[in-house]
Short mmCIF file of C-alpha atoms in Angstrom, two decimals:
data_model
loop_
_atom_site.label_atom_id
_atom_site.label_comp_id
_atom_site.label_asym_id
_atom_site.label_seq_id
_atom_site.Cartn_x
_atom_site.Cartn_y
_atom_site.Cartn_z
CA MET A 787 38.68 19.54 -55.51
CA THR A 788 38.14 23.27 -56.08
CA THR A 789 34.92 24.20 -57.82
CA PRO A 790 35.57 26.72 -60.57
CA VAL A 791 33.63 29.93 -60.97
CA CYS A 792 31.89 30.70 -64.25
CA PRO A 793 33.88 33.44 -66.05
CA PHE A 794 30.80 34.58 -67.97
CA VAL A 795 28.81 35.61 -64.88
CA LYS A 796 30.61 38.37 -63.03
CA ALA A 797 29.49 39.14 -59.50
CA ALA A 798 29.72 42.61 -58.03
CA ARG A 799 33.19 43.43 -56.75
CA PRO A 800 34.21 45.87 -54.02
CA ASP A 801 35.26 48.44 -56.63
CA ASP A 802 31.96 48.21 -58.52
CA ASN A 803 30.04 50.37 -56.02
CA GLY A 804 27.66 47.47 -55.47
CA SER A 805 26.62 47.19 -59.11
CA ALA A 806 27.11 43.89 -60.87
CA LYS A 807 28.89 43.87 -64.22
CA LYS A 808 26.97 42.08 -66.91
CA SER A 809 28.88 40.26 -69.62
CA THR A 810 28.22 38.01 -72.55
CA VAL A 811 30.54 35.63 -74.34
CA GLY A 812 32.26 37.16 -77.28
CA GLY A 813 32.31 40.85 -76.38
CA SER A 814 30.28 43.53 -74.65
CA GLU A 815 26.53 43.21 -74.90
CA ALA A 816 25.16 45.31 -77.74
CA THR A 817 22.43 47.82 -76.96
CA ARG A 818 20.46 48.63 -80.06
CA LYS A 819 17.98 51.48 -80.27
CA ASP A 820 16.34 51.39 -83.64
CA SER A 821 13.20 52.78 -85.17
CA GLY A 822 9.76 51.53 -84.19
CA ASP A 823 9.67 48.99 -87.02
CA THR A 824 12.60 47.06 -85.55
CA ALA A 825 12.73 44.74 -82.54
CA THR A 826 15.50 42.82 -80.78
CA VAL A 827 14.83 39.32 -79.47
CA SER A 828 16.71 37.83 -76.53
CA PRO A 829 17.38 34.25 -77.68
CA LYS A 830 15.94 31.43 -75.61
CA CYS A 831 16.51 27.71 -75.91
CA PRO A 832 13.26 25.91 -76.87
CA PHE A 833 14.17 23.04 -74.51
CA GLY A 834 14.56 25.42 -71.59
CA TYR A 835 18.33 25.00 -71.28
CA ASP A 836 20.06 28.31 -70.70
CA SER A 837 22.79 29.84 -68.56
CA ASN A 838 20.42 31.43 -66.03
CA ASN A 839 17.95 28.69 -65.13
CA PHE A 840 18.56 25.24 -63.72
CA LYS A 841 17.00 22.65 -66.02
CA LEU A 842 17.01 18.89 -66.21
CA GLY A 843 15.63 17.57 -69.46
CA PRO A 844 15.57 14.47 -71.63
CA LEU A 845 19.19 15.01 -72.61
CA SER A 846 20.49 15.31 -69.04
CA CYS A 847 22.21 12.79 -66.81
CA MET A 848 20.29 12.54 -63.54
CA ILE A 849 23.50 11.86 -61.60
CA CYS A 850 25.78 14.76 -62.59
CA GLN A 851 22.82 16.88 -63.79
CA ALA A 852 24.74 17.96 -66.88
CA LEU A 853 24.10 17.00 -70.49
CA LEU A 854 24.84 13.36 -71.23
CA PHE A 855 28.43 12.52 -72.09
CA ASP A 856 29.43 9.08 -73.34
CA CYS A 857 25.77 8.14 -72.99
CA THR A 858 25.26 4.70 -71.44
CA LYS A 859 22.14 2.55 -70.96
CA CYS A 860 21.52 0.33 -67.95
CA ILE A 861 20.37 -3.20 -68.78
CA PRO A 862 17.63 -4.31 -68.20
CA CYS A 863 15.90 -1.09 -67.01
CA SER A 864 17.13 1.08 -69.94
CA HIS A 865 17.71 4.21 -67.87
CA LEU A 866 20.40 6.48 -69.33
CA PHE A 867 23.37 8.17 -67.68
CA CYS A 868 26.91 9.32 -68.43
CA LYS A 869 29.24 6.32 -68.50
CA VAL A 870 31.52 7.71 -65.77
CA CYS A 871 28.55 8.53 -63.55
CA ILE A 872 26.74 5.19 -63.76
CA SER A 873 29.94 3.14 -63.51
CA ARG A 874 30.01 3.95 -59.79
CA PHE A 875 26.72 2.15 -59.17
CA LYS A 876 25.68 -1.50 -58.96
CA ASP A 877 21.96 -0.64 -58.89
CA CYS A 878 20.15 1.90 -61.07
CA PRO A 879 19.88 5.11 -59.01
CA LEU A 880 16.50 5.88 -60.57
CA CYS A 881 14.60 2.60 -60.18
CA GLY A 882 16.86 0.45 -57.99
CA ALA A 883 17.07 -2.40 -60.48
CA ASP A 884 20.22 -4.51 -60.53
CA ILE A 885 22.53 -3.44 -63.35
CA GLU A 886 23.36 -6.57 -65.32
CA LYS A 887 25.45 -4.72 -67.89
CA LEU A 888 25.98 -1.33 -69.49
CA GLU A 889 25.55 -0.52 -73.16
CA ALA A 890 26.60 2.59 -75.07
CA ASP A 891 23.76 4.56 -76.64
CA THR A 892 25.49 6.22 -79.58
CA ASN A 893 22.25 7.39 -81.16
CA LEU A 894 21.21 9.47 -78.15
CA GLN A 895 24.76 10.74 -77.68
CA SER A 896 24.76 11.88 -81.29
CA MET A 897 21.53 13.77 -80.61
CA VAL A 898 23.11 15.44 -77.55
CA ASP A 899 26.15 16.46 -79.59
CA ARG A 900 23.96 17.92 -82.33
CA PHE A 901 21.93 19.79 -79.71
CA ILE A 902 25.08 21.35 -78.25
CA GLU A 903 26.41 22.27 -81.67
CA GLY A 904 23.18 24.04 -82.58
CA HIS A 905 22.22 25.34 -79.16
CA ALA A 906 20.55 28.76 -79.12
CA ARG A 907 20.63 29.10 -82.88
CA ILE A 908 16.89 28.52 -83.46
CA LYS A 909 15.09 31.66 -84.67
CA ARG A 910 11.45 32.31 -83.82
CA ALA A 911 8.86 34.93 -84.65
CA HIS A 912 9.05 37.87 -82.28
CA VAL A 913 6.14 38.10 -79.83
CA GLY A 914 5.47 41.45 -78.21
CA VAL A 915 3.00 42.72 -75.61
CA ASN A 916 0.25 45.18 -76.45
CA GLY A 917 -1.00 47.96 -74.22
CA GLU A 918 -3.45 45.60 -72.49
CA GLY A 919 -0.73 43.16 -71.49
CA GLU A 920 -1.67 40.56 -74.10
CA GLN A 921 0.93 38.85 -76.28
CA VAL A 922 0.69 39.78 -79.94
CA SER A 923 2.65 38.55 -82.93
CA ASN A 924 4.77 41.18 -84.64
CA ASP A 925 4.96 39.53 -88.03
CA ASP A 926 5.03 42.95 -89.69
CA LYS A 927 8.24 43.97 -87.92
CA LYS A 928 11.78 43.27 -88.96
CA VAL A 929 13.38 41.24 -86.17
CA ILE A 930 17.04 41.67 -85.30
CA TYR A 931 18.48 38.63 -83.56
CA GLU A 932 21.59 39.10 -81.48
CA ASP A 933 24.52 36.87 -82.39
CA VAL A 934 22.98 34.13 -80.30
CA SER A 935 25.89 31.78 -80.90
CA LEU A 936 27.68 33.82 -78.25
CA ASP A 937 25.26 32.54 -75.60
CA ARG A 938 26.77 29.10 -76.01
CA GLY A 939 29.88 29.89 -73.98
CA ALA A 940 27.99 30.52 -70.75
CA PHE A 941 25.87 27.44 -71.41
CA LEU A 942 28.91 25.20 -71.97
CA VAL A 943 30.64 26.46 -68.83
CA GLN A 944 27.46 25.87 -66.83
CA GLN A 945 27.36 22.26 -68.05
CA ALA A 946 31.09 21.82 -67.41
CA MET A 947 30.81 23.11 -63.84
CA ARG A 948 27.98 20.67 -63.06
CA ALA A 949 30.00 17.79 -64.47
CA PHE A 950 33.14 18.89 -62.61
CA ARG A 951 31.31 19.03 -59.28
CA ALA A 952 30.09 15.48 -59.89
CA GLN A 953 33.68 14.41 -60.76
CA ASN A 954 32.76 13.63 -64.35
CA ILE A 955 35.98 15.28 -65.45
CA GLU A 956 36.01 14.03 -69.05
CA SER A 957 32.59 15.59 -69.62
CA ALA A 958 33.69 18.89 -68.08
CA LYS A 959 36.87 18.95 -70.14
CA SER A 960 34.99 18.23 -73.37
CA ARG A 961 32.57 21.14 -72.82
CA LEU A 962 35.36 23.53 -71.84
CA ILE A 963 37.39 22.66 -74.95
CA MET A 964 34.38 23.53 -77.09
CA CYS A 965 33.97 26.78 -75.18
CA ALA A 966 37.64 27.68 -75.65
CA GLU A 967 37.34 27.00 -79.38
CA ASP A 968 34.32 29.33 -79.60
CA ILE A 969 36.21 32.13 -77.85
CA ARG A 970 39.29 31.63 -80.04
CA ASP A 971 37.05 32.00 -83.11
CA GLN A 972 35.77 35.29 -81.72
CA LEU A 973 39.33 36.45 -80.98
CA GLU A 974 40.22 35.91 -84.62
CA LYS A 975 37.24 38.01 -85.69
CA MET A 976 37.35 40.76 -83.08
CA GLY A 977 40.96 40.84 -81.87
CA ASN A 978 42.29 40.64 -78.31
CA THR A 979 39.52 42.46 -76.46
CA SER A 980 39.78 42.55 -72.68
CA GLU A 981 36.56 40.61 -72.20
CA LEU A 982 37.49 37.81 -74.61
CA CYS A 983 41.01 37.46 -73.16
CA SER A 984 39.57 37.40 -69.65
CA GLN A 985 37.06 34.71 -70.55
CA LEU A 986 39.57 32.58 -72.43
CA GLY A 987 42.09 32.90 -69.60
CA ALA A 988 39.49 31.72 -67.10
CA VAL A 989 38.32 28.81 -69.28
CA LEU A 990 41.92 27.69 -69.90
CA GLY A 991 42.48 27.76 -66.14
CA MET A 992 39.42 25.53 -65.68
CA LEU A 993 40.82 23.14 -68.29
CA GLY A 994 44.02 23.08 -66.26
CA ASP A 995 41.96 22.10 -63.20
CA CYS A 996 40.40 19.26 -65.20
CA CYS A 997 43.79 17.94 -66.33
CA ARG A 998 45.18 18.19 -62.80
CA ALA A 999 42.18 16.24 -61.47
CA MET A 1000 42.89 13.59 -64.12
CA GLY A 1001 46.54 13.35 -63.05
CA ASP A 1002 47.90 14.88 -66.27
CA ALA A 1003 50.29 17.44 -64.77
CA ALA A 1004 52.01 18.30 -68.06
CA ALA A 1005 48.74 19.17 -69.81
CA ALA A 1006 47.56 21.09 -66.74
CA ILE A 1007 50.72 23.23 -66.77
CA ASN A 1008 50.26 23.94 -70.48
CA TYR A 1009 46.70 25.15 -69.93
CA PHE A 1010 47.65 27.25 -66.89
CA GLU A 1011 50.58 28.82 -68.76
CA GLU A 1012 48.33 29.67 -71.69
CA SER A 1013 45.83 31.13 -69.23
CA VAL A 1014 48.58 33.31 -67.78
CA GLU A 1015 49.58 34.41 -71.30
CA PHE A 1016 46.11 35.77 -72.04
CA LEU A 1017 45.50 37.26 -68.60
CA THR A 1018 48.78 39.22 -68.61
CA LYS A 1019 47.52 41.09 -71.69
CA LEU A 1020 44.76 42.66 -69.62
CA PRO A 1021 44.64 45.78 -67.42
CA ALA A 1022 46.08 45.13 -63.96
CA ASP A 1023 43.40 47.20 -62.22
CA ASP A 1024 40.66 44.56 -62.54
CA LEU A 1025 40.47 42.55 -59.30
CA GLU A 1026 38.79 39.57 -60.90
CA ILE A 1027 41.41 39.30 -63.65
CA THR A 1028 44.39 39.72 -61.32
CA HIS A 1029 42.99 37.15 -58.91
CA THR A 1030 42.55 34.59 -61.72
CA LEU A 1031 46.07 35.37 -62.96
CA SER A 1032 47.65 34.91 -59.54
CA VAL A 1033 45.74 31.67 -58.96
CA SER A 1034 46.95 30.24 -62.29
CA LEU A 1035 50.54 31.16 -61.39
CA ASN A 1036 50.17 29.47 -57.99
CA LYS A 1037 48.72 26.33 -59.57
CA ILE A 1038 51.73 26.04 -61.89
CA GLY A 1039 53.93 26.56 -58.82
CA ASP A 1040 52.09 23.76 -56.99
CA LEU A 1041 52.60 21.32 -59.88
CA LYS A 1042 56.28 22.22 -60.16
CA TYR A 1043 56.63 21.78 -56.39
CA TYR A 1044 55.09 18.30 -56.46
CA ASP A 1045 57.37 17.43 -59.36
CA GLY A 1046 60.40 18.39 -57.24
CA ASP A 1047 61.39 21.45 -59.29
CA LEU A 1048 61.67 23.83 -56.34
CA GLN A 1049 63.39 26.69 -58.15
CA ALA A 1050 60.69 26.80 -60.84
CA SER A 1051 58.03 26.46 -58.16
CA ARG A 1052 59.40 29.45 -56.24
CA SER A 1053 59.59 31.49 -59.43
CA TYR A 1054 55.86 31.05 -60.12
CA TYR A 1055 54.91 31.58 -56.48
CA PHE A 1056 56.98 34.77 -56.43
CA ARG A 1057 55.33 36.05 -59.63
CA SER A 1058 51.93 35.44 -58.05
CA LEU A 1059 53.06 37.29 -54.92
CA GLY A 1060 54.15 40.23 -57.07
CA VAL A 1061 50.76 40.40 -58.78
CA ARG A 1062 48.99 40.32 -55.42
CA ARG A 1063 51.27 42.95 -53.84
CA ASP A 1064 50.49 45.30 -56.72
CA VAL A 1065 46.77 44.76 -56.15
CA ILE A 1066 46.82 45.76 -52.46
CA LYS A 1067 48.84 48.84 -53.33
CA ASN A 1068 45.98 49.97 -55.56
CA HIS A 1069 43.19 48.48 -53.39
CA PRO A 1070 44.55 48.60 -49.82
CA GLY A 1071 41.21 48.01 -48.11
CA VAL A 1072 40.16 44.77 -49.85
CA ALA A 1073 40.39 42.01 -47.24
CA SER A 1074 40.28 39.11 -49.73
CA GLN A 1075 43.30 40.52 -51.55
CA ILE A 1076 45.26 40.87 -48.30
CA LEU A 1077 44.46 37.25 -47.54
CA ASP A 1078 45.75 36.30 -51.00
CA VAL A 1079 49.05 38.08 -50.28
CA ALA A 1080 49.42 36.19 -47.00
CA VAL A 1081 48.82 32.87 -48.81
CA SER A 1082 51.48 33.76 -51.40
CA LEU A 1083 53.95 34.74 -48.66
CA ALA A 1084 53.37 31.34 -47.05
CA LYS A 1085 53.98 29.51 -50.33
CA VAL A 1086 57.20 31.39 -51.12
CA ALA A 1087 58.49 31.03 -47.56
CA ASP A 1088 57.73 27.31 -47.51
CA VAL A 1089 59.84 26.77 -50.63
CA ASP A 1090 62.61 29.00 -49.25
CA ARG A 1091 62.77 26.83 -46.13
CA THR A 1092 62.96 23.66 -48.25
CA LEU A 1093 65.78 25.26 -50.25
CA GLY A 1094 67.67 25.93 -47.01
CA LYS A 1095 67.07 29.70 -46.93
CA GLU A 1096 65.81 29.71 -43.36
CA ASP A 1097 66.24 33.40 -42.56
CA VAL A 1098 64.42 34.46 -45.73
CA ALA A 1099 61.64 31.97 -44.96
CA VAL A 1100 61.19 33.29 -41.41
CA ASP A 1101 60.90 36.84 -42.74
CA GLY A 1102 58.16 35.72 -45.11
CA PHE A 1103 56.23 33.88 -42.40
CA GLN A 1104 56.47 36.87 -40.07
CA GLU A 1105 55.28 39.31 -42.76
CA GLY A 1106 52.27 37.10 -43.43
CA ILE A 1107 51.44 36.91 -39.71
CA LYS A 1108 51.70 40.68 -39.35
CA LEU A 1109 49.36 41.20 -42.31
CA LEU A 1110 46.71 38.85 -40.96
CA GLU A 1111 46.87 39.99 -37.34
CA SER A 1112 46.38 43.60 -38.41
CA LEU A 1113 43.52 42.72 -40.78
CA THR A 1114 40.14 43.90 -39.51
CA LEU A 1115 37.19 42.38 -41.31
CA LYS A 1116 33.97 44.30 -41.90
CA SER A 1117 30.65 42.69 -41.06
CA GLU A 1118 30.01 41.85 -44.73
CA GLU A 1119 33.44 40.16 -44.84
CA ALA A 1120 32.79 37.83 -41.90
CA GLY A 1121 32.83 34.84 -44.25
CA LEU A 1122 36.58 35.38 -44.70
CA GLU A 1123 37.34 34.87 -41.01
CA PRO A 1124 37.73 31.05 -41.15
CA ARG A 1125 40.22 31.41 -44.00
CA ARG A 1126 42.12 34.16 -42.16
CA LEU A 1127 42.40 32.00 -39.04
CA SER A 1128 43.45 28.95 -41.06
CA VAL A 1129 46.25 30.74 -42.90
CA LEU A 1130 47.36 32.49 -39.70
CA ALA A 1131 47.51 29.16 -37.85
CA PHE A 1132 49.67 27.67 -40.62
CA LEU A 1133 52.10 30.63 -40.58
CA LYS A 1134 52.44 30.50 -36.81
CA SER A 1135 52.98 26.73 -36.85
CA GLN A 1136 55.88 27.21 -39.25
CA LEU A 1137 57.57 29.67 -36.90
CA GLU A 1138 56.91 27.46 -33.88
CA GLU A 1139 58.44 24.54 -35.76
CA LYS A 1140 61.60 26.56 -36.30
CA GLN A 1141 61.72 27.64 -32.66
CA SER A 1142 61.30 24.03 -31.51
CA GLU A 1143 64.14 22.91 -33.77
CA ALA A 1144 66.36 25.70 -32.41
CA THR A 1145 65.56 24.75 -28.82
CA ALA A 1146 66.26 21.06 -29.46
CA SER A 1147 69.56 21.94 -31.12
CA SER A 1148 70.71 24.11 -28.19
CA VAL A 1149 69.77 21.42 -25.68
CA SER A 1150 71.65 18.68 -27.56
CA SER A 1151 74.75 20.87 -27.86
#
């Protein structure tokens, strides 16, 4: 199972000159410079839950470490977990007591749901620091609070990613659906900004991953296709966006392949290959993008072989091998070497398989 990456926390990319891009859900972060009688407060959750710090609190499941979902109580010890998480155990993982039965705790679950709905919307008096480093209350100042509801997207994705890693897929899906709804609301208010479309495209892709993990291929394809729809509206010069777009296209291709629709599968694989080829034309020195092209060549060639287009498939395998053998990784890219070797080994095995078949055929004739 592939662990998704949070779309609201962008790491530095090779074209960023080493500087990380900072983003917030719902549009670019506002920088306000007002007069001395005005202050801006960065919203913080009073329970300590936020998108930057790891926190386990009274509303968390100790197994998946995300907020409780379908809250369930162990009898007789009364410890609380997500239903999916605790259903895998015969003994309570906290105290070791035998679990005689499980009971739903709808009251606590209702509290969790209300907490999520109102998360980060609590306003507090602004506290500043005087010249001596002591905290002082600024009751005489007008406080401007950022639209703190926008912080909820990063928070929901954080919770979804924890649940997904623990294979509590229903919990992850529920949080991501709420996040997608929040972003759609912002799209209606602000229009199709690049940042909102990028975030929604990534979240929809994560929802597709959830549906695929649950065995719902049709729903997964719908989410991936919607992800592609939003991501294709964005500039093609952003490496993060184009990578997410190509991955979504490949995932649709995978699902079509497993469903036996080879022509549709090849079409999506080929679209992904086109996106990745365009990227290395504009960013020829990015090793991860070259690796992505080689992977796409392998996928297209594999389908071509299955469709009986052997010569076309061999050309694809050979192009991928040439790309990877000529790829020189920098010291900071050493982590890509295992992937390079793995893809290269697969491409070579496909050619060797063809050569073995040809040899066997000539011998038998």
